[in-house]
PDB file of C-alpha atoms in Angstrom:
ATOM      1  CA  LYS U   1     -39.082  50.788 -49.353  1.00  0.00           C
ATOM      2  CA  GLN U   2     -42.611  49.427 -49.339  1.00  0.00           C
ATOM      3  CA  GLU U   3     -43.123  45.334 -49.183  1.00  0.00           C
ATOM      4  CA  VAL U   4     -46.489  43.716 -49.182  1.00  0.00           C
ATOM      5  CA  THR U   5     -46.800  40.215 -48.250  1.00  0.00           C
ATOM      6  CA  GLN U   6     -50.128  37.984 -48.741  1.00  0.00           C
ATOM      7  CA  ILE U   7     -50.979  34.896 -46.803  1.00  0.00           C
ATOM      8  CA  PRO U   8     -51.927  32.039 -47.814  1.00  0.00           C
ATOM      9  CA  ALA U   9     -50.482  31.612 -51.004  1.00  0.00           C
ATOM     10  CA  ALA U  10     -53.290  29.432 -52.231  1.00  0.00           C
ATOM     11  CA  LEU U  11     -56.613  28.567 -50.624  1.00  0.00           C
ATOM     12  CA  SER U  12     -58.901  25.977 -51.603  1.00  0.00           C
ATOM     13  CA  VAL U  13     -62.299  25.699 -49.807  1.00  0.00           C
ATOM     14  CA  PRO U  14     -65.684  24.292 -50.293  1.00  0.00           C
ATOM     15  CA  GLU U  15     -68.489  26.260 -51.479  1.00  0.00           C
ATOM     16  CA  GLY U  16     -70.451  28.207 -49.099  1.00  0.00           C
ATOM     17  CA  GLU U  17     -67.603  28.747 -46.652  1.00  0.00           C
ATOM     18  CA  ASN U  18     -66.557  32.322 -45.446  1.00  0.00           C
ATOM     19  CA  LEU U  19     -62.977  32.969 -45.753  1.00  0.00           C
ATOM     20  CA  VAL U  20     -60.343  35.524 -45.094  1.00  0.00           C
ATOM     21  CA  LEU U  21     -57.342  36.527 -47.327  1.00  0.00           C
ATOM     22  CA  ASN U  22     -54.555  38.225 -45.440  1.00  0.00           C
ATOM     23  CA  CYS U  23     -52.329  41.378 -46.626  1.00  0.00           C
ATOM     24  CA  SER U  24     -49.414  42.966 -44.533  1.00  0.00           C
ATOM     25  CA  PHE U  25     -47.318  45.921 -45.657  1.00  0.00           C
ATOM     26  CA  THR U  26     -44.188  47.151 -44.019  1.00  0.00           C
ATOM     27  CA  ASP U  27     -44.480  51.142 -44.371  1.00  0.00           C
ATOM     28  CA  SER U  28     -47.718  52.409 -42.866  1.00  0.00           C
ATOM     29  CA  ALA U  29     -47.496  55.814 -44.571  1.00  0.00           C
ATOM     30  CA  ILE U  30     -49.859  54.662 -47.224  1.00  0.00           C
ATOM     31  CA  TYR U  31     -52.551  56.692 -49.068  1.00  0.00           C
ATOM     32  CA  ASN U  32     -54.833  53.748 -49.784  1.00  0.00           C
ATOM     33  CA  LEU U  33     -54.970  50.097 -49.999  1.00  0.00           C
ATOM     34  CA  GLN U  34     -56.623  48.417 -52.993  1.00  0.00           C
ATOM     35  CA  TRP U  35     -57.969  44.838 -53.478  1.00  0.00           C
ATOM     36  CA  PHE U  36     -57.890  43.157 -57.025  1.00  0.00           C
ATOM     37  CA  ARG U  37     -59.115  40.229 -58.658  1.00  0.00           C
ATOM     38  CA  GLN U  38     -57.383  38.340 -61.331  1.00  0.00           C
ATOM     39  CA  ASP U  39     -58.970  35.747 -63.532  1.00  0.00           C
ATOM     40  CA  PRO U  40     -56.458  33.453 -65.486  1.00  0.00           C
ATOM     41  CA  GLY U  41     -55.107  35.670 -68.648  1.00  0.00           C
ATOM     42  CA  LYS U  42     -57.215  38.488 -67.848  1.00  0.00           C
ATOM     43  CA  GLY U  43     -56.350  41.953 -66.592  1.00  0.00           C
ATOM     44  CA  LEU U  44     -57.206  43.135 -62.947  1.00  0.00           C
ATOM     45  CA  THR U  45     -60.519  43.906 -61.792  1.00  0.00           C
ATOM     46  CA  SER U  46     -60.609  46.455 -58.923  1.00  0.00           C
ATOM     47  CA  LEU U  47     -62.714  44.996 -55.942  1.00  0.00           C
ATOM     48  CA  LEU U  48     -62.392  47.538 -52.807  1.00  0.00           C
ATOM     49  CA  LEU U  49     -60.393  50.742 -52.389  1.00  0.00           C
ATOM     50  CA  ILE U  50     -59.786  51.709 -48.669  1.00  0.00           C
ATOM     51  CA  GLN U  51     -58.511  55.202 -47.945  1.00  0.00           C
ATOM     52  CA  SER U  52     -55.889  55.631 -45.245  1.00  0.00           C
ATOM     53  CA  SER U  53     -58.455  57.551 -43.291  1.00  0.00           C
ATOM     54  CA  GLN U  54     -60.835  54.623 -43.298  1.00  0.00           C
ATOM     55  CA  ARG U  55     -61.335  51.189 -41.502  1.00  0.00           C
ATOM     56  CA  GLU U  56     -63.313  49.339 -43.901  1.00  0.00           C
ATOM     57  CA  GLN U  57     -65.139  48.961 -47.211  1.00  0.00           C
ATOM     58  CA  THR U  58     -67.799  46.728 -48.256  1.00  0.00           C
ATOM     59  CA  SER U  59     -69.338  45.497 -51.627  1.00  0.00           C
ATOM     60  CA  GLY U  60     -71.786  42.802 -51.672  1.00  0.00           C
ATOM     61  CA  ARG U  61     -70.342  39.840 -50.049  1.00  0.00           C
ATOM     62  CA  LEU U  62     -66.779  41.454 -49.864  1.00  0.00           C
ATOM     63  CA  ASN U  63     -65.568  43.318 -46.952  1.00  0.00           C
ATOM     64  CA  ALA U  64     -62.143  44.908 -46.575  1.00  0.00           C
ATOM     65  CA  SER U  65     -60.598  46.222 -43.470  1.00  0.00           C
ATOM     66  CA  LEU U  66     -57.335  48.340 -42.978  1.00  0.00           C
ATOM     67  CA  ASP U  67     -55.351  48.608 -39.921  1.00  0.00           C
ATOM     68  CA  LYS U  68     -52.594  51.081 -40.792  1.00  0.00           C
ATOM     69  CA  SER U  69     -50.794  50.781 -37.290  1.00  0.00           C
ATOM     70  CA  SER U  70     -50.155  47.334 -37.505  1.00  0.00           C
ATOM     71  CA  GLY U  71     -49.604  47.225 -41.350  1.00  0.00           C
ATOM     72  CA  ARG U  72     -52.276  44.850 -42.173  1.00  0.00           C
ATOM     73  CA  SER U  73     -55.610  44.534 -44.445  1.00  0.00           C
ATOM     74  CA  THR U  74     -57.949  41.605 -44.723  1.00  0.00           C
ATOM     75  CA  LEU U  75     -60.177  40.497 -47.257  1.00  0.00           C
ATOM     76  CA  TYR U  76     -63.490  38.606 -46.047  1.00  0.00           C
ATOM     77  CA  ILE U  77     -65.631  36.652 -48.639  1.00  0.00           C
ATOM     78  CA  ALA U  78     -68.779  35.615 -47.373  1.00  0.00           C
ATOM     79  CA  ALA U  79     -70.556  32.468 -48.590  1.00  0.00           C
ATOM     80  CA  SER U  80     -68.107  31.738 -51.258  1.00  0.00           C
ATOM     81  CA  GLN U  81     -69.147  30.531 -54.898  1.00  0.00           C
ATOM     82  CA  PRO U  82     -67.112  28.766 -57.431  1.00  0.00           C
ATOM     83  CA  GLY U  83     -67.308  31.968 -59.537  1.00  0.00           C
ATOM     84  CA  ASP U  84     -65.146  33.347 -56.673  1.00  0.00           C
ATOM     85  CA  SER U  85     -62.100  31.372 -57.814  1.00  0.00           C
ATOM     86  CA  ALA U  86     -59.524  33.492 -58.902  1.00  0.00           C
ATOM     87  CA  THR U  87     -56.025  35.255 -57.931  1.00  0.00           C
ATOM     88  CA  TYR U  88     -56.636  37.946 -55.443  1.00  0.00           C
ATOM     89  CA  LEU U  89     -54.057  40.680 -55.115  1.00  0.00           C
ATOM     90  CA  CYS U  90     -53.804  43.556 -52.499  1.00  0.00           C
ATOM     91  CA  ALA U  91     -51.888  46.628 -53.344  1.00  0.00           C
ATOM     92  CA  ALA U  92     -50.699  49.458 -51.106  1.00  0.00           C
ATOM     93  CA  GLY U  93     -50.806  52.727 -52.707  1.00  0.00           C
ATOM     94  CA  GLY U  94     -47.644  54.989 -51.520  1.00  0.00           C
ATOM     95  CA  THR U  95     -47.220  58.691 -50.696  1.00  0.00           C
ATOM     96  CA  SER U  96     -45.396  58.910 -53.936  1.00  0.00           C
ATOM     97  CA  TYR U  97     -47.726  59.951 -56.490  1.00  0.00           C
ATOM     98  CA  GLY U  98     -50.052  57.047 -55.810  1.00  0.00           C
ATOM     99  CA  LYS U  99     -47.855  54.166 -57.246  1.00  0.00           C
ATOM    100  CA  LEU U 100     -49.017  50.831 -56.192  1.00  0.00           C
ATOM    101  CA  THR U 101     -46.914  48.183 -54.550  1.00  0.00           C
ATOM    102  CA  PHE U 102     -48.369  44.664 -55.157  1.00  0.00           C
ATOM    103  CA  GLY U 103     -48.319  41.605 -53.017  1.00  0.00           C
ATOM    104  CA  GLN U 104     -47.875  38.123 -54.808  1.00  0.00           C
ATOM    105  CA  GLY U 105     -51.384  37.283 -54.707  1.00  0.00           C
ATOM    106  CA  THR U 106     -53.411  34.536 -53.038  1.00  0.00           C
ATOM    107  CA  ILE U 107     -54.801  31.899 -55.420  1.00  0.00           C
ATOM    108  CA  LEU U 108     -58.197  30.994 -54.368  1.00  0.00           C
ATOM    109  CA  THR U 109     -60.216  27.813 -55.458  1.00  0.00           C
ATOM    110  CA  VAL U 110     -63.595  27.447 -54.411  1.00  0.00           C
ATOM    111  CA  HIS U 111     -64.946  23.819 -55.233  1.00  0.00           C
ATOM    112  CA  PRO U 112     -68.643  22.890 -55.648  1.00  0.00           C
TER     113      PRO U 112
ATOM    114  CA  GLU M   1     -67.797  53.806 -70.538  1.00  0.00           C
ATOM    115  CA  ALA M   2     -64.976  52.100 -72.272  1.00  0.00           C
ATOM    116  CA  GLY M   3     -62.051  50.739 -69.770  1.00  0.00           C
ATOM    117  CA  VAL M   4     -58.444  50.946 -70.337  1.00  0.00           C
ATOM    118  CA  THR M   5     -57.250  49.255 -73.388  1.00  0.00           C
ATOM    119  CA  GLN M   6     -54.043  47.721 -74.494  1.00  0.00           C
ATOM    120  CA  PHE M   7     -52.519  46.755 -77.726  1.00  0.00           C
ATOM    121  CA  PRO M   8     -51.380  43.986 -78.656  1.00  0.00           C
ATOM    122  CA  SER M   9     -52.892  41.513 -76.473  1.00  0.00           C
ATOM    123  CA  HIS M  10     -49.636  39.236 -77.004  1.00  0.00           C
ATOM    124  CA  SER M  11     -46.269  39.845 -78.577  1.00  0.00           C
ATOM    125  CA  VAL M  12     -43.543  37.498 -79.526  1.00  0.00           C
ATOM    126  CA  ILE M  13     -40.045  38.965 -80.792  1.00  0.00           C
ATOM    127  CA  GLU M  14     -36.492  38.057 -81.013  1.00  0.00           C
ATOM    128  CA  LYS M  15     -33.929  39.186 -78.579  1.00  0.00           C
ATOM    129  CA  GLY M  16     -32.587  42.393 -79.962  1.00  0.00           C
ATOM    130  CA  GLN M  17     -35.786  43.464 -81.709  1.00  0.00           C
ATOM    131  CA  THR M  18     -37.808  46.587 -80.789  1.00  0.00           C
ATOM    132  CA  VAL M  19     -41.438  46.357 -79.579  1.00  0.00           C
ATOM    133  CA  THR M  20     -43.949  49.154 -78.787  1.00  0.00           C
ATOM    134  CA  LEU M  21     -46.893  48.635 -76.250  1.00  0.00           C
ATOM    135  CA  ARG M  22     -49.857  50.908 -76.403  1.00  0.00           C
ATOM    136  CA  CYS M  23     -52.320  52.021 -73.735  1.00  0.00           C
ATOM    137  CA  ASP M  24     -55.440  53.928 -74.145  1.00  0.00           C
ATOM    138  CA  PRO M  25     -56.662  55.191 -70.705  1.00  0.00           C
ATOM    139  CA  ILE M  26     -60.240  55.581 -69.622  1.00  0.00           C
ATOM    140  CA  SER M  27     -61.462  58.890 -71.173  1.00  0.00           C
ATOM    141  CA  GLY M  28     -60.886  62.067 -68.895  1.00  0.00           C
ATOM    142  CA  HIS M  29     -58.271  60.224 -66.774  1.00  0.00           C
ATOM    143  CA  ASP M  30     -54.971  62.420 -66.601  1.00  0.00           C
ATOM    144  CA  ASN M  31     -53.018  59.888 -64.627  1.00  0.00           C
ATOM    145  CA  LEU M  32     -51.482  56.850 -66.454  1.00  0.00           C
ATOM    146  CA  TYR M  33     -49.412  54.001 -64.973  1.00  0.00           C
ATOM    147  CA  TRP M  34     -47.474  51.234 -66.376  1.00  0.00           C
ATOM    148  CA  TYR M  35     -46.672  48.237 -64.483  1.00  0.00           C
ATOM    149  CA  ARG M  36     -45.141  44.715 -65.316  1.00  0.00           C
ATOM    150  CA  ARG M  37     -45.158  41.403 -64.073  1.00  0.00           C
ATOM    151  CA  VAL M  38     -42.268  39.007 -64.919  1.00  0.00           C
ATOM    152  CA  MET M  39     -42.227  35.198 -64.538  1.00  0.00           C
ATOM    153  CA  GLY M  40     -42.952  34.167 -60.775  1.00  0.00           C
ATOM    154  CA  LYS M  41     -42.568  37.711 -59.436  1.00  0.00           C
ATOM    155  CA  GLU M  42     -45.350  40.258 -58.302  1.00  0.00           C
ATOM    156  CA  ILE M  43     -46.577  43.146 -60.494  1.00  0.00           C
ATOM    157  CA  LYS M  44     -43.915  45.928 -60.138  1.00  0.00           C
ATOM    158  CA  PHE M  45     -44.674  49.616 -60.886  1.00  0.00           C
ATOM    159  CA  LEU M  46     -42.537  51.162 -64.029  1.00  0.00           C
ATOM    160  CA  LEU M  47     -44.047  54.779 -64.026  1.00  0.00           C
ATOM    161  CA  HIS M  48     -46.511  57.244 -64.020  1.00  0.00           C
ATOM    162  CA  PHE M  49     -47.677  60.112 -66.157  1.00  0.00           C
ATOM    163  CA  VAL M  50     -50.051  62.947 -65.200  1.00  0.00           C
ATOM    164  CA  LYS M  51     -51.143  64.114 -68.623  1.00  0.00           C
ATOM    165  CA  GLU M  52     -48.198  64.167 -70.906  1.00  0.00           C
ATOM    166  CA  SER M  53     -45.483  64.816 -68.048  1.00  0.00           C
ATOM    167  CA  LYS M  54     -43.511  61.795 -66.428  1.00  0.00           C
ATOM    168  CA  GLN M  55     -44.402  62.017 -62.764  1.00  0.00           C
ATOM    169  CA  ASP M  56     -42.323  59.328 -61.505  1.00  0.00           C
ATOM    170  CA  GLU M  57     -40.354  56.941 -63.467  1.00  0.00           C
ATOM    171  CA  SER M  58     -38.299  55.405 -60.547  1.00  0.00           C
ATOM    172  CA  GLY M  59     -39.476  51.723 -61.553  1.00  0.00           C
ATOM    173  CA  MET M  60     -38.110  51.879 -65.205  1.00  0.00           C
ATOM    174  CA  PRO M  61     -35.411  49.073 -65.096  1.00  0.00           C
ATOM    175  CA  ASN M  62     -32.918  50.578 -67.342  1.00  0.00           C
ATOM    176  CA  ASN M  63     -32.625  53.089 -70.632  1.00  0.00           C
ATOM    177  CA  ARG M  64     -33.762  50.183 -73.188  1.00  0.00           C
ATOM    178  CA  PHE M  65     -37.376  51.341 -72.044  1.00  0.00           C
ATOM    179  CA  LEU M  66     -38.934  54.184 -73.279  1.00  0.00           C
ATOM    180  CA  ALA M  67     -42.388  55.526 -72.413  1.00  0.00           C
ATOM    181  CA  GLU M  68     -44.398  58.529 -74.079  1.00  0.00           C
ATOM    182  CA  ARG M  69     -47.698  60.023 -73.770  1.00  0.00           C
ATOM    183  CA  THR M  70     -47.890  62.641 -76.346  1.00  0.00           C
ATOM    184  CA  GLY M  71     -51.029  64.990 -75.834  1.00  0.00           C
ATOM    185  CA  GLY M  72     -51.770  63.317 -72.550  1.00  0.00           C
ATOM    186  CA  THR M  73     -54.177  60.956 -74.329  1.00  0.00           C
ATOM    187  CA  TYR M  74     -52.699  57.282 -75.048  1.00  0.00           C
ATOM    188  CA  SER M  75     -49.176  56.178 -74.172  1.00  0.00           C
ATOM    189  CA  THR M  76     -46.593  53.810 -75.618  1.00  0.00           C
ATOM    190  CA  LEU M  77     -43.931  51.761 -73.958  1.00  0.00           C
ATOM    191  CA  LYS M  78     -41.004  50.890 -76.294  1.00  0.00           C
ATOM    192  CA  VAL M  79     -38.483  48.283 -75.339  1.00  0.00           C
ATOM    193  CA  GLN M  80     -35.267  48.585 -77.765  1.00  0.00           C
ATOM    194  CA  PRO M  81     -33.721  46.212 -77.965  1.00  0.00           C
ATOM    195  CA  ALA M  82     -35.569  43.866 -76.054  1.00  0.00           C
ATOM    196  CA  GLU M  83     -33.765  41.204 -73.886  1.00  0.00           C
ATOM    197  CA  LEU M  84     -34.931  37.800 -72.724  1.00  0.00           C
ATOM    198  CA  GLU M  85     -35.447  39.428 -69.369  1.00  0.00           C
ATOM    199  CA  ASP M  86     -38.144  41.610 -70.417  1.00  0.00           C
ATOM    200  CA  SER M  87     -40.623  38.964 -71.003  1.00  0.00           C
ATOM    201  CA  GLY M  88     -43.793  39.234 -69.041  1.00  0.00           C
ATOM    202  CA  VAL M  89     -46.994  40.960 -68.866  1.00  0.00           C
ATOM    203  CA  TYR M  90     -46.894  44.573 -69.288  1.00  0.00           C
ATOM    204  CA  PHE M  91     -50.137  45.993 -67.541  1.00  0.00           C
ATOM    205  CA  CYS M  92     -51.531  49.991 -68.026  1.00  0.00           C
ATOM    206  CA  ALA M  93     -53.825  51.395 -65.511  1.00  0.00           C
ATOM    207  CA  SER M  94     -55.569  55.111 -65.327  1.00  0.00           C
ATOM    208  CA  SER M  95     -57.108  57.197 -62.608  1.00  0.00           C
ATOM    209  CA  GLN M  96     -58.989  60.361 -62.435  1.00  0.00           C
ATOM    210  CA  GLU M  97     -57.094  61.763 -59.522  1.00  0.00           C
ATOM    211  CA  PHE M  98     -53.449  60.756 -58.345  1.00  0.00           C
ATOM    212  CA  GLY M  99     -52.603  59.750 -54.606  1.00  0.00           C
ATOM    213  CA  SER M 100     -55.738  58.450 -53.121  1.00  0.00           C
ATOM    214  CA  ASP M 101     -57.665  57.282 -56.336  1.00  0.00           C
ATOM    215  CA  GLU M 102     -58.755  54.102 -57.576  1.00  0.00           C
ATOM    216  CA  GLN M 103     -56.641  52.528 -60.506  1.00  0.00           C
ATOM    217  CA  PHE M 104     -58.551  50.802 -63.115  1.00  0.00           C
ATOM    218  CA  PHE M 105     -56.416  48.210 -64.857  1.00  0.00           C
ATOM    219  CA  GLY M 106     -56.127  46.980 -68.678  1.00  0.00           C
ATOM    220  CA  PRO M 107     -56.049  43.570 -69.653  1.00  0.00           C
ATOM    221  CA  GLY M 108     -52.078  43.449 -70.155  1.00  0.00           C
ATOM    222  CA  THR M 109     -49.841  42.968 -73.185  1.00  0.00           C
ATOM    223  CA  ARG M 110     -47.849  39.380 -72.731  1.00  0.00           C
ATOM    224  CA  LEU M 111     -44.451  40.111 -74.089  1.00  0.00           C
ATOM    225  CA  THR M 112     -42.343  36.881 -75.176  1.00  0.00           C
ATOM    226  CA  VAL M 113     -38.825  37.753 -76.202  1.00  0.00           C
ATOM    227  CA  LEU M 114     -37.044  34.591 -77.569  1.00  0.00           C
TER     228      LEU M 114
END
């Protein structure tokens, strides 16, 4: 059974800092790993999707890496801004028809 | 292009009543997923449709939950009768291909059972 853990549970940083969010998963047999952002009271916005054959994906100030062998993914946010404040979720896409297994999320606060 | 939509956004019902949630996936997406988050827990998978067929319903908690996707377009999730522990946020997602494809989520339906 896949289990996904995200560390830290919460993170508060000043604007402009570079930061790393961590995600680990127990079963390395995944199809993909997806990072989401959730604003309070809103749905999930997909940020990055890394296929199992890939090592990383980049979008703007975001970079996500995947190391299947060690069961880890990281989301790197460069030059953080207050608008980046949200809950960040990682989800492992299993081999069973693509269902996602989610971590608990990291609550990020970027203060001016 | 319209995203995944869900209706209602909020629902408050009494224990024992019935509630039906609706999800409209992105047009052309054959794959539709239901997930839910109960208080303090992570988001968990409920079931997956490919067109109108249930591909995986391993996450459905019990037989009080019934999901349908007639005609392979929108889907409904009915809870009958609702219990207190069913309270939470129910999310719907869709994707074009299954397996490795990106899933796009709707805004969710917040269900409160009193």
